[in-house]
Amino acid sequence: MHEIYLDNNATTKIDEEVLNAMLPYLKSEFGNPSSLYSMGTKVKEEIDKSRKSVADLIGAKQEEIIFTSCASESNVTAIMNAIRSNEGKKHIITTKVEHASIMETMHYLEGKGYEITYLSVDENGNIDLSELENSIREDTVLIAVMMANNEIGNIYPASEIGKIAKEHDILFHVDAVQAVGKIKIDVEKIICDTLSISAHKIHGPKGIGVLYVRDGIPFIPLIFGHQEDNRRGGTENTAYIVGLGVAARRLLEHMDEDNKRIERLRDKLEDEIISSLDGVLIYGDKKNRMPNTSSISFLGVDANELMFMLEGFNIYVSTGSACNSREAEPSHVLKAMNADLDKYSPIRVSLSEYTTEDEIDEFVKKVINIVTMLRHKNK
Ligand code: PLP
């Protein structure tokens, strides 16, 4: 049976062109990019080509791109760099809806005597910039706010936050893992100091990430070594870097067009479900949302039950972020929004450039049937 994969915020299918570009570097082109002979220099050139594609994608300079093992590493590196290069400053501002790699680092730092302000979100998942401004202190070292949320799709006002951070001379880190490829990113407009990206959310391989570090800011590596201009040790993961470069270039070529189509399909999905079923609630900011994401719930229907029934038809969605969907605890994002999860527990549907209209039609049909059946059964 044909698989309908609608969990692209968890991870994406690797693109054929990306895979084909990677294969030689797992076979014949195995030279170490640090070697001075041609087997190495050839590989180094390919790494630099990828660096350029990634830099172009976010409006950065090549020298500002550091390859890491994943965006979690990038996030932790950015936070640890901020505090290590500003000893004495003990306050950080973040939000209640960040990814675990940010949240867990903040919890660790609290244990080490740092004070963390977690900005609240309203019932639509939005933050309040005046709360952010009021939280700023003399000893605030870092503001870390994601560009778009993985669960509800909300887009956060990165440029406004960047301005506030600059006015107060505070470092600004942006987790752009979900945003990349779905909305335009320009580090000059955002005026962030550091920014994270992951390849596996953009049809690249898992286990390769990027940390953008603004030219001129002090930088202390998390992993010491001479690679990446002494900023991240470890022999370069050549094949994966090449794959990420191709994934970035593909986005540059057609992301605007793809996103228009994806948004139309997402809106069609929501409209058709709403016009066929009562008691449908969509979480997040309907206007200011990534084009591919729908966090959709059905009064009285348990999201896990719905998810597993969809799986029976080879349709894959999630009930929260992939990173915590195995935990019994409800999502920290929905909790922060004060969501009534006993009544409305959402499935997250996330589309990609590979999603077809036929797949969306099939998904809508199955959801309507299953929800109707579950509601009847539970009467
Ligand atoms: N940040 C956000 C918002 C994410 O959604 C994810 C992955 O789910 C990450 C960071 C971590 O990315 P990686 O899997 O590359 O560590």
PDB file of N, CA, C and O in Angstrom, residues 162-203:
ATOM      1  N   GLY A 162      15.590  40.585  17.302  1.00  0.00           N
ATOM      2  CA  GLY A 162      16.979  40.938  16.985  1.00  0.00           C
ATOM      3  C   GLY A 162      17.268  42.400  17.283  1.00  0.00           C
ATOM      4  O   GLY A 162      18.323  42.743  17.824  1.00  0.00           O
ATOM      5  N   LYS A 163      16.298  43.262  16.927  1.00  0.00           N
ATOM      6  CA  LYS A 163      16.480  44.701  17.177  1.00  0.00           C
ATOM      7  C   LYS A 163      16.587  44.986  18.670  1.00  0.00           C
ATOM      8  O   LYS A 163      17.468  45.720  19.114  1.00  0.00           O
ATOM      9  N   ILE A 164      15.671  44.379  19.410  1.00  0.00           N
ATOM     10  CA  ILE A 164      15.666  44.588  20.868  1.00  0.00           C
ATOM     11  C   ILE A 164      16.998  44.106  21.463  1.00  0.00           C
ATOM     12  O   ILE A 164      17.623  44.785  22.275  1.00  0.00           O
ATOM     13  N   ALA A 165      17.430  42.933  21.003  1.00  0.00           N
ATOM     14  CA  ALA A 165      18.686  42.372  21.530  1.00  0.00           C
ATOM     15  C   ALA A 165      19.855  43.316  21.254  1.00  0.00           C
ATOM     16  O   ALA A 165      20.683  43.581  22.144  1.00  0.00           O
ATOM     17  N   LYS A 166      19.896  43.858  20.021  1.00  0.00           N
ATOM     18  CA  LYS A 166      21.015  44.753  19.660  1.00  0.00           C
ATOM     19  C   LYS A 166      20.984  46.030  20.501  1.00  0.00           C
ATOM     20  O   LYS A 166      22.017  46.490  20.983  1.00  0.00           O
ATOM     21  N   GLU A 167      19.755  46.599  20.657  1.00  0.00           N
ATOM     22  CA  GLU A 167      19.637  47.831  21.451  1.00  0.00           C
ATOM     23  C   GLU A 167      20.216  47.662  22.847  1.00  0.00           C
ATOM     24  O   GLU A 167      20.732  48.601  23.435  1.00  0.00           O
ATOM     25  N   HIS A 168      20.088  46.441  23.372  1.00  0.00           N
ATOM     26  CA  HIS A 168      20.554  46.212  24.745  1.00  0.00           C
ATOM     27  C   HIS A 168      21.894  45.479  24.785  1.00  0.00           C
ATOM     28  O   HIS A 168      22.315  45.046  25.871  1.00  0.00           O
ATOM     29  N   ASP A 169      22.506  45.315  23.614  1.00  0.00           N
ATOM     30  CA  ASP A 169      23.810  44.665  23.561  1.00  0.00           C
ATOM     31  C   ASP A 169      23.788  43.246  24.155  1.00  0.00           C
ATOM     32  O   ASP A 169      24.653  42.873  24.962  1.00  0.00           O
ATOM     33  N   ILE A 170      22.762  42.500  23.756  1.00  0.00           N
ATOM     34  CA  ILE A 170      22.601  41.121  24.246  1.00  0.00           C
ATOM     35  C   ILE A 170      22.729  40.187  23.044  1.00  0.00           C
ATOM     36  O   ILE A 170      22.234  40.487  21.956  1.00  0.00           O
ATOM     37  N   LEU A 171      23.378  39.047  23.239  1.00  0.00           N
ATOM     38  CA  LEU A 171      23.496  38.082  22.139  1.00  0.00           C
ATOM     39  C   LEU A 171      22.121  37.483  21.827  1.00  0.00           C
ATOM     40  O   LEU A 171      21.298  37.294  22.730  1.00  0.00           O
ATOM     41  N   PHE A 172      21.901  37.177  20.546  1.00  0.00           N
ATOM     42  CA  PHE A 172      20.609  36.622  20.123  1.00  0.00           C
ATOM     43  C   PHE A 172      20.849  35.341  19.331  1.00  0.00           C
ATOM     44  O   PHE A 172      21.517  35.340  18.302  1.00  0.00           O
ATOM     45  N   HIS A 173      20.291  34.239  19.858  1.00  0.00           N
ATOM     46  CA  HIS A 173      20.390  32.954  19.155  1.00  0.00           C
ATOM     47  C   HIS A 173      19.030  32.540  18.614  1.00  0.00           C
ATOM     48  O   HIS A 173      18.020  32.622  19.313  1.00  0.00           O
ATOM     49  N   VAL A 174      19.031  32.068  17.366  1.00  0.00           N
ATOM     50  CA  VAL A 174      17.793  31.654  16.715  1.00  0.00           C
ATOM     51  C   VAL A 174      17.881  30.175  16.326  1.00  0.00           C
ATOM     52  O   VAL A 174      18.792  29.778  15.598  1.00  0.00           O
ATOM     53  N   ASP A 175      16.934  29.394  16.803  1.00  0.00           N
ATOM     54  CA  ASP A 175      16.797  28.014  16.343  1.00  0.00           C
ATOM     55  C   ASP A 175      15.900  28.069  15.101  1.00  0.00           C
ATOM     56  O   ASP A 175      14.688  28.250  15.206  1.00  0.00           O
ATOM     57  N   ALA A 176      16.531  27.927  13.939  1.00  0.00           N
ATOM     58  CA  ALA A 176      15.777  28.065  12.678  1.00  0.00           C
ATOM     59  C   ALA A 176      15.528  26.712  12.017  1.00  0.00           C
ATOM     60  O   ALA A 176      15.275  26.629  10.813  1.00  0.00           O
ATOM     61  N   VAL A 177      15.602  25.658  12.813  1.00  0.00           N
ATOM     62  CA  VAL A 177      15.503  24.302  12.257  1.00  0.00           C
ATOM     63  C   VAL A 177      14.204  24.085  11.487  1.00  0.00           C
ATOM     64  O   VAL A 177      14.191  23.489  10.419  1.00  0.00           O
ATOM     65  N   GLN A 178      13.094  24.540  12.045  1.00  0.00           N
ATOM     66  CA  GLN A 178      11.820  24.326  11.364  1.00  0.00           C
ATOM     67  C   GLN A 178      11.577  25.374  10.283  1.00  0.00           C
ATOM     68  O   GLN A 178      10.883  25.122   9.306  1.00  0.00           O
ATOM     69  N   ALA A 179      12.118  26.545  10.489  1.00  0.00           N
ATOM     70  CA  ALA A 179      11.839  27.651   9.566  1.00  0.00           C
ATOM     71  C   ALA A 179      12.527  27.445   8.209  1.00  0.00           C
ATOM     72  O   ALA A 179      11.972  27.795   7.164  1.00  0.00           O
ATOM     73  N   VAL A 180      13.705  26.860   8.237  1.00  0.00           N
ATOM     74  CA  VAL A 180      14.493  26.814   7.004  1.00  0.00           C
ATOM     75  C   VAL A 180      13.763  26.004   5.917  1.00  0.00           C
ATOM     76  O   VAL A 180      13.238  24.928   6.169  1.00  0.00           O
ATOM     77  N   GLY A 181      13.693  26.610   4.761  1.00  0.00           N
ATOM     78  CA  GLY A 181      13.005  25.966   3.639  1.00  0.00           C
ATOM     79  C   GLY A 181      11.523  26.296   3.605  1.00  0.00           C
ATOM     80  O   GLY A 181      10.865  26.099   2.590  1.00  0.00           O
ATOM     81  N   LYS A 182      10.978  26.775   4.706  1.00  0.00           N
ATOM     82  CA  LYS A 182       9.536  27.050   4.751  1.00  0.00           C
ATOM     83  C   LYS A 182       9.269  28.546   4.742  1.00  0.00           C
ATOM     84  O   LYS A 182       8.265  29.010   4.225  1.00  0.00           O
ATOM     85  N   ILE A 183      10.159  29.305   5.347  1.00  0.00           N
ATOM     86  CA  ILE A 183      10.077  30.766   5.259  1.00  0.00           C
ATOM     87  C   ILE A 183      11.477  31.308   4.967  1.00  0.00           C
ATOM     88  O   ILE A 183      12.473  30.639   5.219  1.00  0.00           O
ATOM     89  N   LYS A 184      11.512  32.532   4.455  1.00  0.00           N
ATOM     90  CA  LYS A 184      12.803  33.099   4.063  1.00  0.00           C
ATOM     91  C   LYS A 184      13.611  33.456   5.321  1.00  0.00           C
ATOM     92  O   LYS A 184      13.075  34.026   6.264  1.00  0.00           O
ATOM     93  N   ILE A 185      14.884  33.129   5.284  1.00  0.00           N
ATOM     94  CA  ILE A 185      15.758  33.479   6.407  1.00  0.00           C
ATOM     95  C   ILE A 185      16.861  34.384   5.890  1.00  0.00           C
ATOM     96  O   ILE A 185      17.536  34.055   4.913  1.00  0.00           O
ATOM     97  N   ASP A 186      17.024  35.526   6.538  1.00  0.00           N
ATOM     98  CA  ASP A 186      18.107  36.431   6.186  1.00  0.00           C
ATOM     99  C   ASP A 186      18.733  36.911   7.494  1.00  0.00           C
ATOM    100  O   ASP A 186      18.145  37.706   8.228  1.00  0.00           O
ATOM    101  N   VAL A 187      19.925  36.408   7.764  1.00  0.00           N
ATOM    102  CA  VAL A 187      20.553  36.713   9.060  1.00  0.00           C
ATOM    103  C   VAL A 187      20.834  38.208   9.233  1.00  0.00           C
ATOM    104  O   VAL A 187      20.926  38.698  10.357  1.00  0.00           O
ATOM    105  N   GLU A 188      20.923  38.924   8.103  1.00  0.00           N
ATOM    106  CA  GLU A 188      21.158  40.372   8.213  1.00  0.00           C
ATOM    107  C   GLU A 188      19.892  41.084   8.683  1.00  0.00           C
ATOM    108  O   GLU A 188      19.951  42.062   9.411  1.00  0.00           O
ATOM    109  N   LYS A 189      18.733  40.583   8.253  1.00  0.00           N
ATOM    110  CA  LYS A 189      17.460  41.180   8.691  1.00  0.00           C
ATOM    111  C   LYS A 189      17.158  40.783  10.137  1.00  0.00           C
ATOM    112  O   LYS A 189      16.641  41.580  10.918  1.00  0.00           O
ATOM    113  N   ILE A 190      17.446  39.545  10.450  1.00  0.00           N
ATOM    114  CA  ILE A 190      17.148  39.055  11.809  1.00  0.00           C
ATOM    115  C   ILE A 190      18.118  39.686  12.815  1.00  0.00           C
ATOM    116  O   ILE A 190      17.791  39.831  13.987  1.00  0.00           O
ATOM    117  N   ILE A 191      19.258  40.060  12.355  1.00  0.00           N
ATOM    118  CA  ILE A 191      20.387  40.513  13.190  1.00  0.00           C
ATOM    119  C   ILE A 191      20.615  39.596  14.398  1.00  0.00           C
ATOM    120  O   ILE A 191      20.733  40.040  15.540  1.00  0.00           O
ATOM    121  N   CYS A 192      20.682  38.303  14.057  1.00  0.00           N
ATOM    122  CA  CYS A 192      21.020  37.347  15.117  1.00  0.00           C
ATOM    123  C   CYS A 192      22.533  37.163  15.153  1.00  0.00           C
ATOM    124  O   CYS A 192      23.235  37.506  14.198  1.00  0.00           O
ATOM    125  N   ASP A 193      23.010  36.636  16.282  1.00  0.00           N
ATOM    126  CA  ASP A 193      24.449  36.372  16.402  1.00  0.00           C
ATOM    127  C   ASP A 193      24.769  34.936  16.050  1.00  0.00           C
ATOM    128  O   ASP A 193      25.837  34.640  15.524  1.00  0.00           O
ATOM    129  N   THR A 194      23.831  34.042  16.385  1.00  0.00           N
ATOM    130  CA  THR A 194      24.009  32.635  16.052  1.00  0.00           C
ATOM    131  C   THR A 194      22.663  32.082  15.587  1.00  0.00           C
ATOM    132  O   THR A 194      21.607  32.617  15.962  1.00  0.00           O
ATOM    133  N   LEU A 195      22.716  31.015  14.774  1.00  0.00           N
ATOM    134  CA  LEU A 195      21.478  30.442  14.220  1.00  0.00           C
ATOM    135  C   LEU A 195      21.740  28.975  13.864  1.00  0.00           C
ATOM    136  O   LEU A 195      22.812  28.646  13.371  1.00  0.00           O
ATOM    137  N   SER A 196      20.756  28.130  14.142  1.00  0.00           N
ATOM    138  CA  SER A 196      20.923  26.686  13.904  1.00  0.00           C
ATOM    139  C   SER A 196      20.032  26.163  12.786  1.00  0.00           C
ATOM    140  O   SER A 196      18.893  26.597  12.647  1.00  0.00           O
ATOM    141  N   ILE A 197      20.576  25.202  12.067  1.00  0.00           N
ATOM    142  CA  ILE A 197      19.854  24.533  10.973  1.00  0.00           C
ATOM    143  C   ILE A 197      20.171  23.033  11.038  1.00  0.00           C
ATOM    144  O   ILE A 197      21.270  22.652  11.449  1.00  0.00           O
ATOM    145  N   SER A 198      19.247  22.216  10.571  1.00  0.00           N
ATOM    146  CA  SER A 198      19.484  20.779  10.495  1.00  0.00           C
ATOM    147  C   SER A 198      19.136  20.270   9.096  1.00  0.00           C
ATOM    148  O   SER A 198      18.106  20.649   8.536  1.00  0.00           O
ATOM    149  N   ALA A 199      19.980  19.366   8.562  1.00  0.00           N
ATOM    150  CA  ALA A 199      19.755  18.907   7.176  1.00  0.00           C
ATOM    151  C   ALA A 199      18.541  18.000   7.032  1.00  0.00           C
ATOM    152  O   ALA A 199      17.884  17.991   5.997  1.00  0.00           O
ATOM    153  N   HIS A 200      18.240  17.238   8.097  1.00  0.00           N
ATOM    154  CA  HIS A 200      17.204  16.211   7.894  1.00  0.00           C
ATOM    155  C   HIS A 200      15.786  16.779   7.845  1.00  0.00           C
ATOM    156  O   HIS A 200      14.834  16.044   7.603  1.00  0.00           O
ATOM    157  N   LYS A 201      15.652  18.092   8.054  1.00  0.00           N
ATOM    158  CA  LYS A 201      14.316  18.694   7.904  1.00  0.00           C
ATOM    159  C   LYS A 201      14.133  19.252   6.489  1.00  0.00           C
ATOM    160  O   LYS A 201      13.078  19.767   6.157  1.00  0.00           O
ATOM    161  N   ILE A 202      15.188  19.185   5.683  1.00  0.00           N
ATOM    162  CA  ILE A 202      15.102  19.765   4.334  1.00  0.00           C
ATOM    163  C   ILE A 202      15.517  18.738   3.268  1.00  0.00           C
ATOM    164  O   ILE A 202      16.192  19.058   2.310  1.00  0.00           O
ATOM    165  N   HIS A 203      15.141  17.490   3.501  1.00  0.00           N
ATOM    166  CA  HIS A 203      15.417  16.408   2.547  1.00  0.00           C
ATOM    167  C   HIS A 203      16.903  16.104   2.407  1.00  0.00           C
ATOM    168  O   HIS A 203      17.364  15.636   1.367  1.00  0.00           O
TER     169      HIS A 203
END
